[in-house]
Amino acid sequence: MSQDNILLACSDIFVRFGGVLALSGVSFEAGKNAITALIGPNGAGKTTLLNVITGMITQNKGGIEFKSKDISDMPAHIRSREGMVRTFQNLEVFAHMNVLENVMTGAYNRYQYSVLDSIFKTPGYFRQEKQCRQAALDKLKFVGLEKEWDHPALDLPYGRQRLLELARAICGEPELILLDEPAAGLNSRETRALGEVIASIRQDLGITVVLVEHDMELVMSISDEITVLNFGQVIAKGSPREIQNNPEVIEAYLGSEE
Ligand SMILES: Nc1ncnc2c1ncn2[C@@H]1O[C@H](COP(=O)(O)OP(=O)(O)OP(=O)(O)O)[C@@H](O)[C@H]1O
Ligand SMILES: [Mg+2]
């Protein structure tokens, strides 16, 4: 990949938790406007790498560049303002809010009215509130949830809550979205539908995607590039076809099933 086409680059990342070396010299790149999958057996270090990229934990060693800028020491909220957003392995929707309100929370980076604006309900407050609402409705439509906009979020079936999570993530109009096992708990029909939404997040919204996922059918069907982690180390990088036929990758997965 040429330097110009890289949106995110992690180099030689080490993370240690007590006696566990969770990441050991990991280098990982995500190409601009590509879908890059990060796969590997349980405990391989995938979530840890997302945590390092988004600034939720600090690496013991190594550097991260986003948009050619060194973000290695940047706090998480600044990274998010720079244009990255993530979802979590365990689905999290705000239980006391309806579907639309959940999505609106994803746009907090872009609409900034002060506490005084909201107390005194200034014209600026109403204008931004309206824009934010419209942006959220657009995103609901994008994932196919617009009819349920006023349902309590927890009333949605699990598969629809996963789509809600995606709508919320794109509501801040990020440049990079990092998804941690978005298909976990979905049946195969729901997984295919989710795959279409992820593909169109890249295709129609131009957002770069990093996809951590165990569902190999989904990974192989929508990824441009795949990086494979095993025991905290990168064991392979390549196209879906290359990865599928890589003996070391097959070995890592078979070994992990024993
Ligand atoms: N906060 C933590 N404290 C101690 N050890 C941790 C912590 N987070 C992760 N680990 C360990 O680091 C290693 C990598 O974990 P990680 O959650 O990144 O794996 P993963 O690839 O996301 O796995 P899975 O597919 O099961 O989600 C594991 O051995 C895990 O037990
Ligand atoms: Mg994980």
Short mmCIF file of N, CA, C and O in Angstrom, two decimals, residues 8 10 13-17 22-23 26 28 38 44-60 64 71-77 79-80 84-90 92 176-181 210 212 229:
data_model
loop_
_atom_site.label_atom_id
_atom_site.label_comp_id
_atom_site.label_asym_id
_atom_site.label_seq_id
_atom_site.Cartn_x
_atom_site.Cartn_y
_atom_site.Cartn_z
N LEU A 8 -4.75 4.96 8.47
CA LEU A 8 -4.35 4.62 9.84
C LEU A 8 -3.16 3.66 9.78
O LEU A 8 -3.20 2.69 9.04
N CYS A 10 -0.48 1.63 12.47
CA CYS A 10 0.09 1.33 13.79
C CYS A 10 1.41 0.64 13.54
O CYS A 10 1.49 -0.26 12.70
N ILE A 13 3.52 -2.11 17.84
CA ILE A 13 2.78 -1.88 19.10
C ILE A 13 2.98 -3.03 20.09
O ILE A 13 2.80 -4.20 19.74
N PHE A 14 3.32 -2.67 21.31
CA PHE A 14 3.40 -3.63 22.41
C PHE A 14 2.42 -3.20 23.51
O PHE A 14 2.38 -2.03 23.87
N VAL A 15 1.66 -4.17 24.02
CA VAL A 15 0.81 -3.91 25.18
C VAL A 15 0.96 -5.07 26.15
O VAL A 15 0.81 -6.24 25.77
N ARG A 16 1.26 -4.73 27.38
CA ARG A 16 1.42 -5.77 28.40
C ARG A 16 0.39 -5.54 29.51
O ARG A 16 0.18 -4.44 29.97
N PHE A 17 -0.31 -6.62 29.89
CA PHE A 17 -1.19 -6.58 31.06
C PHE A 17 -0.56 -7.50 32.09
O PHE A 17 -0.70 -8.73 31.97
N ALA A 22 -0.23 -8.86 25.52
CA ALA A 22 -1.45 -8.92 24.68
C ALA A 22 -1.13 -8.55 23.23
O ALA A 22 -1.74 -9.09 22.31
N LEU A 23 -0.22 -7.61 23.02
CA LEU A 23 0.23 -7.26 21.67
C LEU A 23 1.74 -7.20 21.68
O LEU A 23 2.34 -6.61 22.57
N VAL A 26 3.04 -5.40 16.97
CA VAL A 26 2.00 -5.42 15.93
C VAL A 26 2.06 -4.19 15.03
O VAL A 26 2.07 -3.05 15.51
N PHE A 28 -0.07 -2.56 11.79
CA PHE A 28 -1.39 -2.72 11.16
C PHE A 28 -1.71 -1.45 10.38
O PHE A 28 -1.51 -0.35 10.88
N LEU A 38 -9.75 -7.35 10.76
CA LEU A 38 -8.76 -7.78 11.73
C LEU A 38 -9.33 -9.04 12.37
O LEU A 38 -10.37 -8.96 13.04
N ALA A 44 -6.65 -13.24 20.83
CA ALA A 44 -5.52 -12.93 19.95
C ALA A 44 -5.01 -11.49 20.14
O ALA A 44 -3.86 -11.19 19.83
N GLY A 45 -5.89 -10.60 20.64
CA GLY A 45 -5.48 -9.21 20.85
C GLY A 45 -6.23 -8.20 19.98
O GLY A 45 -5.87 -7.02 19.95
N LYS A 46 -7.30 -8.62 19.34
CA LYS A 46 -8.04 -7.75 18.41
C LYS A 46 -8.67 -6.55 19.13
O LYS A 46 -8.50 -5.40 18.72
N THR A 47 -9.41 -6.83 20.21
CA THR A 47 -10.05 -5.74 20.94
C THR A 47 -8.99 -4.83 21.57
O THR A 47 -9.13 -3.60 21.57
N THR A 48 -7.92 -5.43 22.04
CA THR A 48 -6.83 -4.63 22.63
C THR A 48 -6.28 -3.65 21.59
O THR A 48 -6.04 -2.47 21.90
N LEU A 49 -6.12 -4.12 20.34
CA LEU A 49 -5.62 -3.21 19.30
C LEU A 49 -6.60 -2.07 19.04
O LEU A 49 -6.19 -0.91 18.90
N LEU A 50 -7.91 -2.36 19.01
CA LEU A 50 -8.89 -1.29 18.85
C LEU A 50 -8.81 -0.31 20.02
O LEU A 50 -8.93 0.91 19.84
N ASN A 51 -8.60 -0.85 21.22
CA ASN A 51 -8.48 0.03 22.40
C ASN A 51 -7.27 0.94 22.29
O ASN A 51 -7.33 2.11 22.70
N VAL A 52 -6.19 0.43 21.75
CA VAL A 52 -4.98 1.24 21.59
C VAL A 52 -5.20 2.31 20.51
O VAL A 52 -4.84 3.47 20.69
N ILE A 53 -5.82 1.90 19.41
CA ILE A 53 -6.04 2.84 18.30
C ILE A 53 -6.93 4.01 18.74
O ILE A 53 -6.67 5.16 18.39
N THR A 54 -7.96 3.69 19.54
CA THR A 54 -8.90 4.75 19.92
C THR A 54 -8.46 5.49 21.19
O THR A 54 -9.10 6.43 21.61
N GLY A 55 -7.36 5.04 21.80
CA GLY A 55 -6.82 5.78 22.96
C GLY A 55 -7.44 5.38 24.28
O GLY A 55 -7.30 6.08 25.28
N MET A 56 -8.14 4.24 24.32
CA MET A 56 -8.73 3.81 25.59
C MET A 56 -7.69 3.17 26.49
O MET A 56 -7.83 3.18 27.71
N ILE A 57 -6.66 2.57 25.88
CA ILE A 57 -5.49 2.16 26.66
C ILE A 57 -4.24 2.66 25.95
O ILE A 57 -4.28 2.94 24.75
N THR A 58 -3.17 2.80 26.71
CA THR A 58 -1.93 3.31 26.12
C THR A 58 -0.97 2.16 25.90
O THR A 58 -0.78 1.33 26.79
N GLN A 59 -0.38 2.14 24.74
CA GLN A 59 0.59 1.10 24.41
C GLN A 59 1.86 1.29 25.24
O GLN A 59 2.19 2.40 25.63
N ASN A 60 2.56 0.19 25.52
CA ASN A 60 3.85 0.28 26.21
C ASN A 60 4.94 0.74 25.25
O ASN A 60 5.94 1.33 25.66
N ILE A 64 1.25 5.34 16.52
CA ILE A 64 0.03 5.31 15.71
C ILE A 64 -0.09 6.60 14.93
O ILE A 64 0.03 7.70 15.51
N ILE A 71 -0.68 10.29 16.48
CA ILE A 71 -1.70 10.42 17.53
C ILE A 71 -1.36 9.54 18.74
O ILE A 71 -2.19 9.34 19.61
N SER A 72 -0.12 9.02 18.76
CA SER A 72 0.26 8.05 19.79
C SER A 72 -0.06 8.48 21.22
O SER A 72 -0.39 7.65 22.06
N ASP A 73 0.05 9.78 21.49
CA ASP A 73 -0.16 10.25 22.87
C ASP A 73 -1.44 11.07 23.03
O ASP A 73 -1.64 11.72 24.05
N MET A 74 -2.26 11.05 22.01
CA MET A 74 -3.47 11.88 22.04
C MET A 74 -4.57 11.22 22.88
O MET A 74 -4.80 10.02 22.76
N PRO A 75 -5.25 12.00 23.76
CA PRO A 75 -6.34 11.40 24.53
C PRO A 75 -7.51 10.96 23.62
O PRO A 75 -7.67 11.48 22.52
N ALA A 76 -8.29 10.01 24.14
CA ALA A 76 -9.35 9.40 23.34
C ALA A 76 -10.33 10.42 22.75
O ALA A 76 -10.71 10.31 21.59
N HIS A 77 -10.72 11.42 23.55
CA HIS A 77 -11.76 12.34 23.04
C HIS A 77 -11.23 13.21 21.90
O HIS A 77 -11.98 13.60 21.02
N ARG A 79 -8.94 12.11 19.73
CA ARG A 79 -8.91 11.20 18.57
C ARG A 79 -10.30 11.12 17.95
O ARG A 79 -10.46 11.09 16.74
N SER A 80 -11.30 11.07 18.81
CA SER A 80 -12.66 10.99 18.29
C SER A 80 -13.01 12.27 17.53
O SER A 80 -13.60 12.23 16.45
N MET A 84 -12.49 9.57 14.35
CA MET A 84 -12.64 8.11 14.46
C MET A 84 -13.72 7.76 15.47
O MET A 84 -13.92 8.45 16.46
N VAL A 85 -14.41 6.66 15.19
CA VAL A 85 -15.47 6.23 16.09
C VAL A 85 -15.43 4.71 16.15
O VAL A 85 -14.96 4.07 15.21
N ARG A 86 -15.86 4.15 17.27
CA ARG A 86 -15.84 2.70 17.37
C ARG A 86 -17.15 2.18 17.94
O ARG A 86 -17.92 2.93 18.54
N THR A 87 -17.40 0.90 17.73
CA THR A 87 -18.49 0.23 18.44
C THR A 87 -17.86 -0.85 19.31
O THR A 87 -16.69 -1.20 19.13
N PHE A 88 -18.66 -1.36 20.24
CA PHE A 88 -18.12 -2.29 21.23
C PHE A 88 -18.59 -3.72 21.01
O PHE A 88 -19.66 -3.96 20.47
N GLN A 89 -17.74 -4.63 21.47
CA GLN A 89 -18.03 -6.06 21.33
C GLN A 89 -19.37 -6.40 22.01
O GLN A 89 -20.14 -7.16 21.47
N ASN A 90 -19.61 -5.82 23.18
CA ASN A 90 -20.91 -6.00 23.82
C ASN A 90 -21.79 -4.82 23.44
O ASN A 90 -21.46 -3.68 23.72
N GLU A 92 -24.13 -1.88 23.16
CA GLU A 92 -24.56 -0.92 24.17
C GLU A 92 -25.47 0.12 23.56
O GLU A 92 -25.04 0.94 22.76
N LEU A 176 -13.19 7.33 9.95
CA LEU A 176 -12.83 5.94 10.23
C LEU A 176 -13.79 5.36 11.25
O LEU A 176 -14.06 5.97 12.29
N ILE A 177 -14.31 4.18 10.94
CA ILE A 177 -15.18 3.50 11.90
C ILE A 177 -14.56 2.15 12.22
O ILE A 177 -14.12 1.42 11.32
N LEU A 178 -14.46 1.83 13.52
CA LEU A 178 -13.87 0.57 13.96
C LEU A 178 -14.97 -0.26 14.61
O LEU A 178 -15.58 0.18 15.58
N LEU A 179 -15.24 -1.42 14.05
CA LEU A 179 -16.35 -2.24 14.51
C LEU A 179 -15.82 -3.49 15.21
O LEU A 179 -15.07 -4.26 14.61
N ASP A 180 -16.22 -3.68 16.47
CA ASP A 180 -15.75 -4.85 17.21
C ASP A 180 -16.86 -5.92 17.24
O ASP A 180 -17.79 -5.84 18.03
N GLU A 181 -16.74 -6.88 16.36
CA GLU A 181 -17.69 -8.00 16.25
C GLU A 181 -19.15 -7.55 16.11
O GLU A 181 -20.01 -7.94 16.91
N VAL A 210 -12.63 -0.48 9.74
CA VAL A 210 -11.82 -1.56 10.32
C VAL A 210 -12.80 -2.51 10.99
O VAL A 210 -13.59 -2.10 11.85
N VAL A 212 -13.43 -5.95 13.05
CA VAL A 212 -13.04 -7.13 13.84
C VAL A 212 -14.23 -8.07 13.82
O VAL A 212 -15.34 -7.67 14.19
N LEU A 229 -4.25 -11.83 13.48
CA LEU A 229 -3.49 -11.84 14.74
C LEU A 229 -3.59 -13.21 15.38
O LEU A 229 -4.63 -13.86 15.31
#
